[in-house]
Short mmCIF file of C-alpha atoms in Angstrom, two decimals:
data_model
loop_
_atom_site.label_atom_id
_atom_site.label_comp_id
_atom_site.label_asym_id
_atom_site.label_seq_id
_atom_site.Cartn_x
_atom_site.Cartn_y
_atom_site.Cartn_z
CA MET A 281 0.00 0.00 0.00
CA SER A 282 1.49 3.34 -1.04
CA GLU A 283 1.99 5.94 1.65
CA ASP A 284 0.92 8.49 -0.93
CA ALA A 285 -2.50 6.89 -1.28
CA SER A 286 -5.55 9.12 -1.24
CA PRO A 287 -5.80 10.93 2.08
CA ALA A 288 -9.55 10.36 2.27
CA ILE A 289 -10.94 8.05 4.90
CA PRO A 290 -11.91 4.92 2.97
CA GLY A 291 -15.60 4.67 2.29
CA THR A 292 -16.27 8.35 2.99
CA PRO A 293 -19.72 9.53 1.85
CA GLY A 294 -19.80 10.99 -1.62
CA GLY A 295 -21.71 8.47 -3.64
CA ASP A 296 -19.08 5.76 -3.62
CA GLY A 297 -21.01 3.32 -1.46
CA PRO A 298 -19.14 0.34 -0.04
CA MET A 299 -15.45 0.16 -0.87
CA ASP A 300 -13.49 -3.09 -1.09
CA ILE A 301 -10.34 -3.10 1.04
CA GLY A 302 -8.92 -6.59 0.56
CA ARG A 303 -9.30 -10.31 -0.10
CA PHE A 304 -8.13 -13.15 2.11
CA THR A 305 -8.21 -16.94 1.77
CA PHE A 306 -8.81 -18.77 5.04
CA THR A 307 -6.56 -21.80 4.72
CA ALA A 308 -6.81 -24.58 7.31
CA ALA A 309 -3.37 -23.56 8.64
CA GLU A 310 -4.45 -19.93 9.13
CA ILE A 311 -7.71 -20.98 10.80
CA VAL A 312 -5.90 -23.26 13.26
CA ARG A 313 -3.14 -20.71 13.98
CA PHE A 314 -5.66 -18.07 15.10
CA ALA A 315 -7.76 -20.61 17.01
CA GLN A 316 -4.77 -21.93 18.96
CA ALA A 317 -4.09 -18.44 20.27
CA PHE A 318 -7.58 -17.11 20.90
CA ASP A 319 -10.49 -19.47 20.23
CA PRO A 320 -9.55 -23.15 20.63
CA GLN A 321 -13.04 -24.59 20.15
CA PRO A 322 -12.90 -28.02 18.44
CA PHE A 323 -14.53 -26.85 15.19
CA HIS A 324 -11.80 -24.18 14.79
CA MET A 325 -8.90 -26.46 15.73
CA ASP A 326 -9.18 -29.90 14.25
CA GLU A 327 -10.72 -31.28 11.05
CA ALA A 328 -11.72 -34.61 12.64
CA ALA A 329 -13.38 -32.90 15.61
CA ALA A 330 -15.05 -30.43 13.25
CA ARG A 331 -16.60 -33.34 11.32
CA ARG A 332 -18.42 -34.36 14.49
CA SER A 333 -19.57 -30.76 15.15
CA PRO A 334 -22.74 -29.10 13.83
CA TYR A 335 -20.64 -27.49 11.06
CA GLY A 336 -19.25 -30.75 9.65
CA THR A 337 -15.94 -29.16 8.65
CA LEU A 338 -13.24 -26.85 9.97
CA ILE A 339 -14.47 -23.23 10.22
CA ALA A 340 -12.70 -19.97 11.10
CA SER A 341 -13.24 -18.24 14.43
CA GLY A 342 -15.60 -15.34 13.92
CA TRP A 343 -13.04 -13.12 15.63
CA GLN A 344 -10.45 -14.07 13.02
CA VAL A 345 -12.78 -12.80 10.29
CA VAL A 346 -13.22 -9.53 12.21
CA CYS A 347 -9.47 -9.13 12.84
CA VAL A 348 -8.63 -9.70 9.16
CA TRP A 349 -11.13 -6.94 8.29
CA MET A 350 -9.32 -4.57 10.67
CA GLY A 351 -5.93 -5.44 9.19
CA PHE A 352 -7.17 -4.44 5.74
CA PHE A 353 -8.96 -1.35 7.07
CA VAL A 354 -5.83 0.04 8.74
CA ARG A 355 -3.66 -0.70 5.70
CA ALA A 356 -6.17 1.05 3.42
CA HIS A 357 -5.17 4.33 5.11
CA PRO A 358 -2.07 6.41 4.55
CA ALA A 359 0.65 5.82 7.14
CA ALA A 360 0.44 7.81 10.34
CA ARG A 361 2.35 11.06 10.64
CA PRO A 362 2.38 13.98 13.08
CA LEU A 363 -0.38 16.51 12.83
CA PRO A 364 0.81 19.64 11.02
CA GLY A 365 0.99 23.13 12.45
CA ALA A 366 -1.14 24.45 15.26
CA ALA A 367 -3.09 21.26 15.69
CA ALA A 368 0.07 19.55 16.92
CA ALA A 369 0.25 21.81 19.95
CA SER A 370 -3.24 21.01 21.22
CA GLY A 371 -3.61 17.40 20.20
CA PRO A 372 -1.58 14.23 20.40
CA ARG A 373 1.74 14.47 18.56
CA VAL A 374 1.47 11.08 16.99
CA ILE A 375 -1.88 10.17 15.64
CA SER A 376 -3.20 7.12 13.96
CA PRO A 377 -5.00 7.45 10.67
CA VAL A 378 -7.85 5.19 11.75
CA GLY A 379 -8.18 6.66 15.21
CA VAL A 380 -9.82 5.20 18.27
CA GLY A 381 -12.84 2.90 18.33
CA PHE A 382 -15.68 3.35 20.77
CA SER A 383 -18.00 0.50 20.02
CA VAL A 384 -19.31 -2.17 17.72
CA GLU A 385 -23.00 -2.85 17.18
CA GLU A 386 -24.79 -5.77 15.56
CA LEU A 387 -21.76 -7.89 14.76
CA LYS A 388 -23.24 -10.82 12.84
CA TRP A 389 -21.52 -14.04 11.84
CA LEU A 390 -23.97 -14.88 9.09
CA LEU A 391 -22.31 -17.90 7.48
CA PRO A 392 -19.57 -20.29 8.52
CA VAL A 393 -16.21 -19.50 6.88
CA ARG A 394 -14.72 -22.82 5.82
CA ALA A 395 -11.13 -23.77 5.03
CA GLY A 396 -10.41 -22.61 1.48
CA ASP A 397 -13.06 -19.88 1.45
CA THR A 398 -11.89 -16.53 0.07
CA LEU A 399 -13.61 -13.46 1.49
CA THR A 400 -13.66 -9.94 0.11
CA PHE A 401 -13.66 -7.26 2.82
CA ALA A 402 -15.48 -3.95 2.48
CA THR A 403 -16.31 -0.78 4.38
CA GLU A 404 -18.81 2.05 4.03
CA VAL A 405 -19.39 5.23 6.03
CA LEU A 406 -23.00 5.42 7.18
CA GLU A 407 -22.67 8.77 8.92
CA ASP A 408 -19.94 11.16 10.03
CA ARG A 409 -20.03 14.31 12.11
CA ALA A 410 -17.64 16.78 13.68
CA SER A 411 -16.27 15.86 17.08
CA GLY A 412 -17.56 18.07 19.88
CA SER A 413 -14.32 17.88 21.86
CA ARG A 414 -11.58 17.89 19.19
CA PRO A 415 -12.07 20.19 16.20
CA ASP A 416 -9.68 18.29 13.92
CA TRP A 417 -11.36 14.96 14.45
CA ARG A 418 -14.61 13.43 13.27
CA VAL A 419 -16.85 10.70 14.61
CA TYR A 420 -17.57 7.97 12.07
CA HIS A 421 -20.35 5.41 12.03
CA ARG A 422 -19.32 2.80 9.55
CA ARG A 423 -20.47 -0.54 8.21
CA ALA A 424 -17.95 -3.34 7.79
CA SER A 425 -18.57 -6.54 5.86
CA ALA A 426 -17.04 -9.64 4.33
CA ARG A 427 -18.56 -11.60 1.45
CA ARG A 428 -17.80 -14.93 -0.13
CA GLU A 429 -16.95 -15.49 -3.78
CA ASP A 430 -20.62 -16.32 -4.45
CA GLY A 431 -21.53 -12.87 -3.15
CA ALA A 432 -23.16 -14.07 0.07
CA GLU A 433 -22.33 -11.91 3.08
CA ALA A 434 -20.56 -13.96 5.77
CA MET A 435 -19.94 -11.24 8.37
CA CYS A 436 -20.98 -7.67 9.05
CA PHE A 437 -20.90 -5.13 11.87
CA ARG A 438 -21.26 -1.44 12.54
CA LEU A 439 -18.34 0.46 14.10
CA ARG A 440 -18.23 3.85 15.80
CA HIS A 441 -14.80 5.44 15.80
CA PHE A 442 -13.05 8.75 16.17
CA ALA A 443 -10.48 9.74 13.52
CA PRO A 444 -8.47 12.78 12.45
CA VAL A 445 -9.61 14.76 9.43
CA GLY A 446 -7.55 15.67 6.41
CA LEU A 447 -4.49 13.53 7.01
CA MET B 49 -15.03 -33.31 27.84
CA GLN B 50 -18.26 -31.37 27.33
CA ASP B 51 -20.27 -31.54 30.55
CA LEU B 52 -22.08 -28.19 30.46
CA PHE B 53 -25.30 -27.84 28.50
CA PHE B 54 -27.96 -25.20 27.86
CA GLU B 55 -29.76 -26.17 31.07
CA ASP B 56 -26.68 -25.25 33.13
CA PHE B 57 -26.91 -21.53 32.29
CA VAL B 58 -29.24 -19.84 34.75
CA THR B 59 -30.54 -16.33 34.11
CA ASP B 60 -28.96 -13.61 36.30
CA GLU B 61 -26.07 -15.82 37.42
CA VAL B 62 -22.81 -13.83 37.66
CA ARG B 63 -19.41 -15.55 37.74
CA THR B 64 -15.80 -14.54 37.14
CA PHE B 65 -13.22 -16.65 35.35
CA GLY B 66 -9.49 -16.81 34.80
CA SER B 67 -6.85 -14.16 34.55
CA HIS B 68 -4.47 -13.05 31.85
CA LYS B 69 -1.48 -10.74 32.32
CA VAL B 70 -0.96 -8.72 29.15
CA SER B 71 2.59 -8.27 27.81
CA ALA B 72 4.02 -5.56 25.56
CA GLU B 73 5.27 -8.31 23.24
CA GLU B 74 1.82 -9.78 22.66
CA ILE B 75 0.27 -6.32 22.15
CA ILE B 76 2.83 -5.52 19.45
CA SER B 77 2.72 -8.96 17.87
CA PHE B 78 -1.08 -8.90 17.53
CA ALA B 79 -1.11 -5.32 16.27
CA LYS B 80 1.55 -5.87 13.61
CA GLU B 81 -0.73 -8.41 12.02
CA TYR B 82 -4.24 -7.06 12.63
CA ASP B 83 -4.10 -3.40 13.72
CA PRO B 84 -0.74 -1.76 12.91
CA GLN B 85 -1.53 1.72 14.22
CA PRO B 86 1.32 3.57 15.99
CA MET B 87 -0.11 3.39 19.52
CA HIS B 88 -0.42 -0.40 19.31
CA VAL B 89 3.08 -1.15 17.97
CA ASP B 90 5.42 1.45 19.49
CA GLU B 91 5.96 2.60 23.08
CA GLN B 92 6.88 6.19 22.19
CA ALA B 93 4.01 6.56 19.76
CA GLY B 94 1.71 5.18 22.43
CA LYS B 95 2.88 7.78 24.95
CA ALA B 96 2.25 10.56 22.47
CA SER B 97 -1.18 9.25 21.52
CA MET B 98 -4.61 9.84 22.99
CA LEU B 99 -4.35 6.52 24.84
CA GLY B 100 -1.31 7.67 26.84
CA GLY B 101 0.87 4.60 26.36
CA LEU B 102 1.40 1.47 24.32
CA ALA B 103 -2.11 0.01 24.38
CA ALA B 104 -3.66 -3.18 23.07
CA SER B 105 -5.81 -3.00 19.94
CA GLY B 106 -9.46 -3.13 20.92
CA TRP B 107 -9.76 -6.22 18.70
CA HIS B 108 -6.94 -7.80 20.68
CA THR B 109 -8.93 -7.26 23.88
CA CYS B 110 -11.88 -9.00 22.16
CA ALA B 111 -9.58 -11.91 21.27
CA ILE B 112 -8.16 -12.12 24.81
CA MET B 113 -11.72 -12.14 26.14
CA MET B 114 -12.63 -14.97 23.73
CA ARG B 115 -9.72 -17.00 25.10
CA LEU B 116 -10.85 -16.38 28.69
CA ILE B 117 -14.38 -17.46 27.66
CA CYS B 118 -12.98 -20.66 26.13
CA ASP B 119 -10.73 -21.53 29.05
CA GLY B 120 -13.27 -20.41 31.64
CA PHE B 121 -16.21 -22.53 30.53
CA LEU B 122 -16.82 -22.75 26.78
CA LEU B 123 -14.48 -25.68 26.05
CA ARG B 124 -16.49 -27.66 28.66
CA THR B 125 -19.75 -26.54 27.07
CA ALA B 126 -21.71 -28.07 24.21
CA SER B 127 -21.09 -24.85 22.21
CA MET B 128 -22.50 -24.74 18.71
CA GLY B 129 -21.02 -21.34 17.85
CA SER B 130 -22.35 -17.81 17.95
CA PRO B 131 -24.62 -15.85 15.62
CA GLY B 132 -23.03 -12.60 16.79
CA VAL B 133 -22.46 -9.79 19.24
CA SER B 134 -25.22 -7.21 19.68
CA GLU B 135 -22.98 -4.63 21.34
CA ASN B 136 -19.32 -4.27 22.18
CA LYS B 137 -17.99 -1.20 23.99
CA TRP B 138 -14.33 -0.39 24.54
CA LEU B 139 -14.42 1.53 27.81
CA ALA B 140 -10.77 1.76 28.91
CA PRO B 141 -7.41 1.12 27.24
CA VAL B 142 -5.47 -2.05 28.11
CA PHE B 143 -1.76 -1.62 28.83
CA PRO B 144 1.18 -4.00 29.36
CA ASN B 145 1.04 -5.72 32.78
CA ASP B 146 -2.71 -5.23 33.10
CA VAL B 147 -4.20 -8.39 34.58
CA LEU B 148 -7.56 -9.13 32.96
CA THR B 149 -10.36 -11.33 34.25
CA LEU B 150 -13.69 -12.27 32.69
CA ARG B 151 -17.03 -11.52 34.36
CA ARG B 152 -19.94 -13.43 32.86
CA THR B 153 -23.61 -12.58 33.43
CA VAL B 154 -26.30 -14.83 32.00
CA MET B 155 -28.88 -12.38 30.66
CA GLU B 156 -31.37 -14.69 28.99
CA ALA B 157 -31.66 -18.35 28.04
CA ARG B 158 -34.26 -19.46 25.51
CA THR B 159 -34.99 -22.62 23.62
CA SER B 160 -35.38 -22.73 19.85
CA LYS B 161 -38.61 -23.96 18.27
CA SER B 162 -36.93 -24.66 14.94
CA ARG B 163 -33.85 -26.35 16.45
CA PRO B 164 -34.92 -28.37 19.50
CA GLU B 165 -31.40 -29.74 19.94
CA MET B 166 -30.11 -26.38 21.17
CA GLY B 167 -30.87 -23.20 23.06
CA LEU B 168 -29.68 -19.61 22.75
CA VAL B 169 -27.96 -18.03 25.74
CA SER B 170 -27.37 -14.26 25.87
CA PHE B 171 -24.35 -13.32 27.94
CA ARG B 172 -22.88 -10.05 29.10
CA PHE B 173 -19.12 -10.50 29.09
CA GLU B 174 -16.96 -7.90 30.81
CA LEU B 175 -13.19 -7.73 30.80
CA LEU B 176 -12.09 -6.42 34.19
CA LYS B 177 -8.76 -4.90 35.15
CA ALA B 178 -7.23 -5.58 38.59
CA ASP B 179 -8.87 -2.42 40.00
CA LYS B 180 -12.27 -3.66 38.66
CA THR B 181 -12.34 -1.06 35.88
CA VAL B 182 -14.32 -2.50 32.97
CA ALA B 183 -12.15 -2.37 29.83
CA LEU B 184 -14.58 -4.12 27.50
CA ASP B 185 -18.33 -4.70 27.80
CA GLN B 186 -19.92 -7.08 25.32
CA VAL B 187 -23.32 -8.71 24.83
CA CYS B 188 -23.08 -11.96 22.90
CA VAL B 189 -25.37 -14.89 22.07
CA ILE B 190 -24.00 -18.44 22.08
CA MET B 191 -25.86 -21.47 20.73
CA ILE B 192 -25.58 -24.29 23.26
CA GLY B 193 -26.67 -27.90 22.94
CA ARG B 194 -29.39 -29.21 25.25
CA ARG B 195 -28.77 -32.01 27.69
CA ASN B 196 -31.95 -33.76 26.62
CA PRO B 197 -32.78 -32.42 23.16
CA GLY B 198 -36.45 -31.72 22.65
CA ALA B 199 -37.37 -32.01 26.33
CA ARG B 200 -39.75 -29.33 27.59
CA LEU B 201 -38.42 -27.01 30.24
CA ALA B 202 -40.74 -26.32 33.14
#
């Protein structure tokens, strides 16, 4: 990802609608690696155990799908740099392009993500408004999603976060 | 060994589970892969940021909480997965050396007409710091197998 990429926040309103930010194939090895660290339920860890589960085959932890979305979302932004000029004196000296999250609403794991599935990740701004406390920042309400190759949505959520303007 | 079933989750029950001491190394390692923003990967950038120090990605705190859920009770439970999380609030940053515990409240337990082999349990999961500050507050539904599928509850 170029550091000279468009400074706009991905998926900003302006008629673009949802914007794709990346594609990822959930191999069995990747599914098991995440599960070993964070979600070692049998249907995320072991193909034989998964066969006896309601899913019938190895599936990715829902949190892995969410974390992969975030990895693409952050990398879709230009790299962080200090705020220019006067803003630097009143705000944090090092800022992140994505900013700080407050909350997630209606996170839905709609379909199991099976070993070998490739998902396309997307984001869309539903609403944004000026921050009341920090003039150079805005509050974003955004929709995140991941869809399979057949177009079916496998995961979605809404995110509220606080991010600097005009990086 | 799965010895906990839908019937074992009683509305309004509150329990705490486990503990996990967070390290700078794991914060950075997680963030490099899933959330490479300056305050999650660099001590100096963290100090200069709004969070005031190297802080775990909010998604990392979700993942740590999932592990505490697994180790606390879910691996013993006839879990059939989760349809989702209705709300998830990041209330306080998590720093290196924070010791996190899980507080679980059973909010509602209901059977499924269409799938008599399971029930749906709504939990509030909170990630507590040592001083009882709530870092993460989440409401999540888990599908859990019934001990005697199809039996009518009183």
